[in-house]
PDB file of C-alpha atoms in Angstrom:
ATOM      1  CA  UNK A   1      59.355  -0.561  39.513  1.00 60.00           C
ATOM      2  CA  UNK A   2      59.961   2.835  37.697  1.00 63.00           C
ATOM      3  CA  UNK A   3      60.527   0.760  34.575  1.00 64.00           C
ATOM      4  CA  UNK A   4      57.202  -0.835  34.714  1.00 60.00           C
ATOM      5  CA  UNK A   5      55.319   2.538  35.283  1.00 62.00           C
ATOM      6  CA  UNK A   6      57.327   4.085  32.360  1.00 68.00           C
ATOM      7  CA  UNK A   7      56.407   1.348  30.324  1.00 68.00           C
ATOM      8  CA  UNK A   8      52.727   1.656  31.306  1.00 69.00           C
ATOM      9  CA  UNK A   9      52.522   5.295  31.119  1.00 68.00           C
ATOM     10  CA  UNK A  10      54.229   5.062  27.780  1.00 67.00           C
ATOM     11  CA  UNK A  11      51.890   2.502  26.393  1.00 69.00           C
ATOM     12  CA  UNK A  12      48.914   4.575  27.449  1.00 66.00           C
ATOM     13  CA  UNK A  13      50.177   7.755  25.766  1.00 66.00           C
ATOM     14  CA  UNK A  14      50.889   5.546  22.511  1.00 64.00           C
ATOM     15  CA  UNK A  15      47.187   4.316  22.611  1.00 62.00           C
ATOM     16  CA  UNK A  16      46.126   7.905  22.657  1.00 62.00           C
ATOM     17  CA  UNK A  17      47.861   9.241  19.660  1.00 58.00           C
ATOM     18  CA  UNK A  18      46.267   8.768  16.261  1.00 59.00           C
ATOM     19  CA  UNK A  19      47.740   6.321  14.125  1.00 55.00           C
ATOM     20  CA  UNK A  20      48.983   7.090  10.636  1.00 57.00           C
ATOM     21  CA  UNK A  21      49.491   4.410   8.611  1.00 55.00           C
ATOM     22  CA  UNK A  22      50.535   5.838   5.029  1.00 53.00           C
ATOM     23  CA  UNK A  23      51.869   3.743   2.419  1.00 56.00           C
ATOM     24  CA  UNK A  24      52.953   6.524   0.073  1.00 56.00           C
ATOM     25  CA  UNK A  25      55.845   4.771  -1.490  1.00 54.00           C
ATOM     26  CA  UNK A  26      53.834   1.899  -1.984  1.00 58.00           C
ATOM     27  CA  UNK A  27      54.970  -0.635  -4.816  1.00 59.00           C
ATOM     28  CA  UNK A  28      52.483  -1.232  -7.244  1.00 57.00           C
ATOM     29  CA  UNK A  29      50.615  -4.586  -7.152  1.00 58.00           C
ATOM     30  CA  UNK A  30      51.440  -6.809  -9.884  1.00 57.00           C
ATOM     31  CA  UNK A  31      47.551  -7.287 -10.667  1.00 56.00           C
ATOM     32  CA  UNK A  32      46.673  -3.537 -10.497  1.00 57.00           C
ATOM     33  CA  UNK A  33      46.686  -3.266 -14.079  1.00 58.00           C
ATOM     34  CA  UNK A  34      43.813  -5.791 -14.402  1.00 61.00           C
ATOM     35  CA  UNK A  35      40.263  -4.375 -13.922  1.00 64.00           C
ATOM     36  CA  UNK A  36      39.256  -5.182 -10.418  1.00 66.00           C
ATOM     37  CA  UNK A  37      36.901  -8.482 -10.228  1.00 73.00           C
ATOM     38  CA  UNK A  38      33.483  -7.357  -8.583  1.00 79.00           C
ATOM     39  CA  UNK A  39      30.822  -9.863  -7.662  1.00 82.00           C
ATOM     40  CA  UNK A  40      27.767  -8.648  -9.278  1.00 85.00           C
ATOM     41  CA  UNK A  41      24.400 -10.225  -8.070  1.00 86.00           C
ATOM     42  CA  UNK A  42      20.953  -9.215  -9.221  1.00 86.00           C
ATOM     43  CA  UNK A  43      17.947 -10.157  -7.458  1.00 88.00           C
ATOM     44  CA  UNK A  44      13.867  -9.238  -8.104  1.00 89.00           C
ATOM     45  CA  UNK A  45      12.848  -6.762  -5.794  1.00 89.00           C
ATOM     46  CA  UNK A  46       9.349  -6.018  -5.077  1.00 90.00           C
ATOM     47  CA  UNK A  47       8.170  -2.956  -3.458  1.00 90.00           C
ATOM     48  CA  UNK A  48       4.515  -2.610  -2.730  1.00 92.00           C
ATOM     49  CA  UNK A  49       1.979   0.151  -1.509  1.00 92.00           C
ATOM     50  CA  UNK A  50      -1.438   0.316  -0.499  1.00 93.00           C
ATOM     51  CA  UNK A  51      -3.797   2.721  -1.793  1.00 93.00           C
ATOM     52  CA  UNK A  52      -7.399   3.237  -0.582  1.00 94.00           C
ATOM     53  CA  UNK A  53      -9.904   4.903  -2.282  1.00 94.00           C
ATOM     54  CA  UNK A  54     -13.236   5.221  -1.334  1.00 95.00           C
ATOM     55  CA  UNK A  55     -16.286   6.468  -3.868  1.00 94.00           C
ATOM     56  CA  UNK A  56     -19.707   7.007  -3.046  1.00 94.00           C
ATOM     57  CA  UNK A  57     -22.268   7.107  -5.635  1.00 93.00           C
ATOM     58  CA  UNK A  58     -26.233   7.237  -5.725  1.00 93.00           C
ATOM     59  CA  UNK A  59     -28.041   5.142  -8.061  1.00 91.00           C
ATOM     60  CA  UNK A  60     -31.853   4.330  -8.100  1.00 89.00           C
ATOM     61  CA  UNK A  61     -32.705   0.474  -7.510  1.00 91.00           C
ATOM     62  CA  UNK A  62     -36.457   0.602  -8.196  1.00 94.00           C
ATOM     63  CA  UNK A  63     -38.953   2.717  -7.387  1.00 94.00           C
ATOM     64  CA  UNK A  64     -42.049   2.714  -4.979  1.00 95.00           C
ATOM     65  CA  UNK A  65     -45.250   3.566  -6.469  1.00 93.00           C
ATOM     66  CA  UNK A  66     -48.268   4.321  -4.557  1.00 92.00           C
ATOM     67  CA  UNK A  67     -51.703   4.348  -6.525  1.00 90.00           C
ATOM     68  CA  UNK A  68     -55.440   4.645  -6.013  1.00 89.00           C
ATOM     69  CA  UNK A  69     -57.993   2.642  -7.577  1.00 86.00           C
ATOM     70  CA  UNK A  70     -61.412   2.759  -6.564  1.00 86.00           C
ATOM     71  CA  UNK A  71     -60.915   4.473  -3.610  1.00 91.00           C
ATOM     72  CA  UNK A  72     -58.334   2.027  -2.296  1.00 91.00           C
ATOM     73  CA  UNK A  73     -54.762   3.006  -1.860  1.00 93.00           C
ATOM     74  CA  UNK A  74     -52.194   0.486  -3.354  1.00 92.00           C
ATOM     75  CA  UNK A  75     -48.361   0.405  -3.124  1.00 93.00           C
ATOM     76  CA  UNK A  76     -45.996  -1.525  -5.370  1.00 92.00           C
ATOM     77  CA  UNK A  77     -42.499  -1.681  -6.254  1.00 93.00           C
ATOM     78  CA  UNK A  78     -41.060  -1.202  -9.989  1.00 92.00           C
ATOM     79  CA  UNK A  79     -37.682  -1.199 -11.922  1.00 92.00           C
ATOM     80  CA  UNK A  80     -38.414   1.471 -14.226  1.00 91.00           C
ATOM     81  CA  UNK A  81     -39.792   5.128 -13.643  1.00 91.00           C
ATOM     82  CA  UNK A  82     -43.455   4.758 -14.267  1.00 90.00           C
ATOM     83  CA  UNK A  83     -43.957   8.202 -15.113  1.00 91.00           C
ATOM     84  CA  UNK A  84     -47.512   9.781 -14.145  1.00 90.00           C
ATOM     85  CA  UNK A  85     -49.560   6.658 -14.881  1.00 88.00           C
ATOM     86  CA  UNK A  86     -49.151   3.002 -14.061  1.00 87.00           C
ATOM     87  CA  UNK A  87     -50.513   0.205 -15.960  1.00 87.00           C
ATOM     88  CA  UNK A  88     -52.567  -2.304 -13.617  1.00 86.00           C
ATOM     89  CA  UNK A  89     -54.183  -5.830 -14.256  1.00 86.00           C
ATOM     90  CA  UNK A  90     -57.451  -6.058 -12.813  1.00 84.00           C
ATOM     91  CA  UNK A  91     -58.800  -9.515 -11.891  1.00 85.00           C
ATOM     92  CA  UNK A  92     -62.553 -10.177 -11.602  1.00 82.00           C
ATOM     93  CA  UNK A  93     -64.030 -13.020  -9.863  1.00 83.00           C
ATOM     94  CA  UNK A  94     -67.266 -13.699  -9.220  1.00 86.00           C
ATOM     95  CA  UNK A  95     -68.477 -13.024  -5.293  1.00 83.00           C
ATOM     96  CA  UNK A  96     -69.546 -16.126  -3.640  1.00 81.00           C
ATOM     97  CA  UNK A  97     -72.752 -15.933  -1.856  1.00 71.00           C
TER      98      UNK A  97
END
């Protein structure tokens, strides 16, 4: 009985103590003078980032031109700036009576 209890207590105390396994007087390895062999492996690494750029711009897509001819108002769209005047083509047809 007492021997078993003492063995259990001694074992518990021994497990709580830090174990120091110093090998200060270790004899040198026979391969110690050779450079250590290392397994070096390289592989491609891809690092991606996403960059969001938002730009706003104003551009003219055309000109809406309103003009008057002989008392009537007309509207047209042009690609170019018409300036102060716009050339018009007049189609004259006879009136059917």
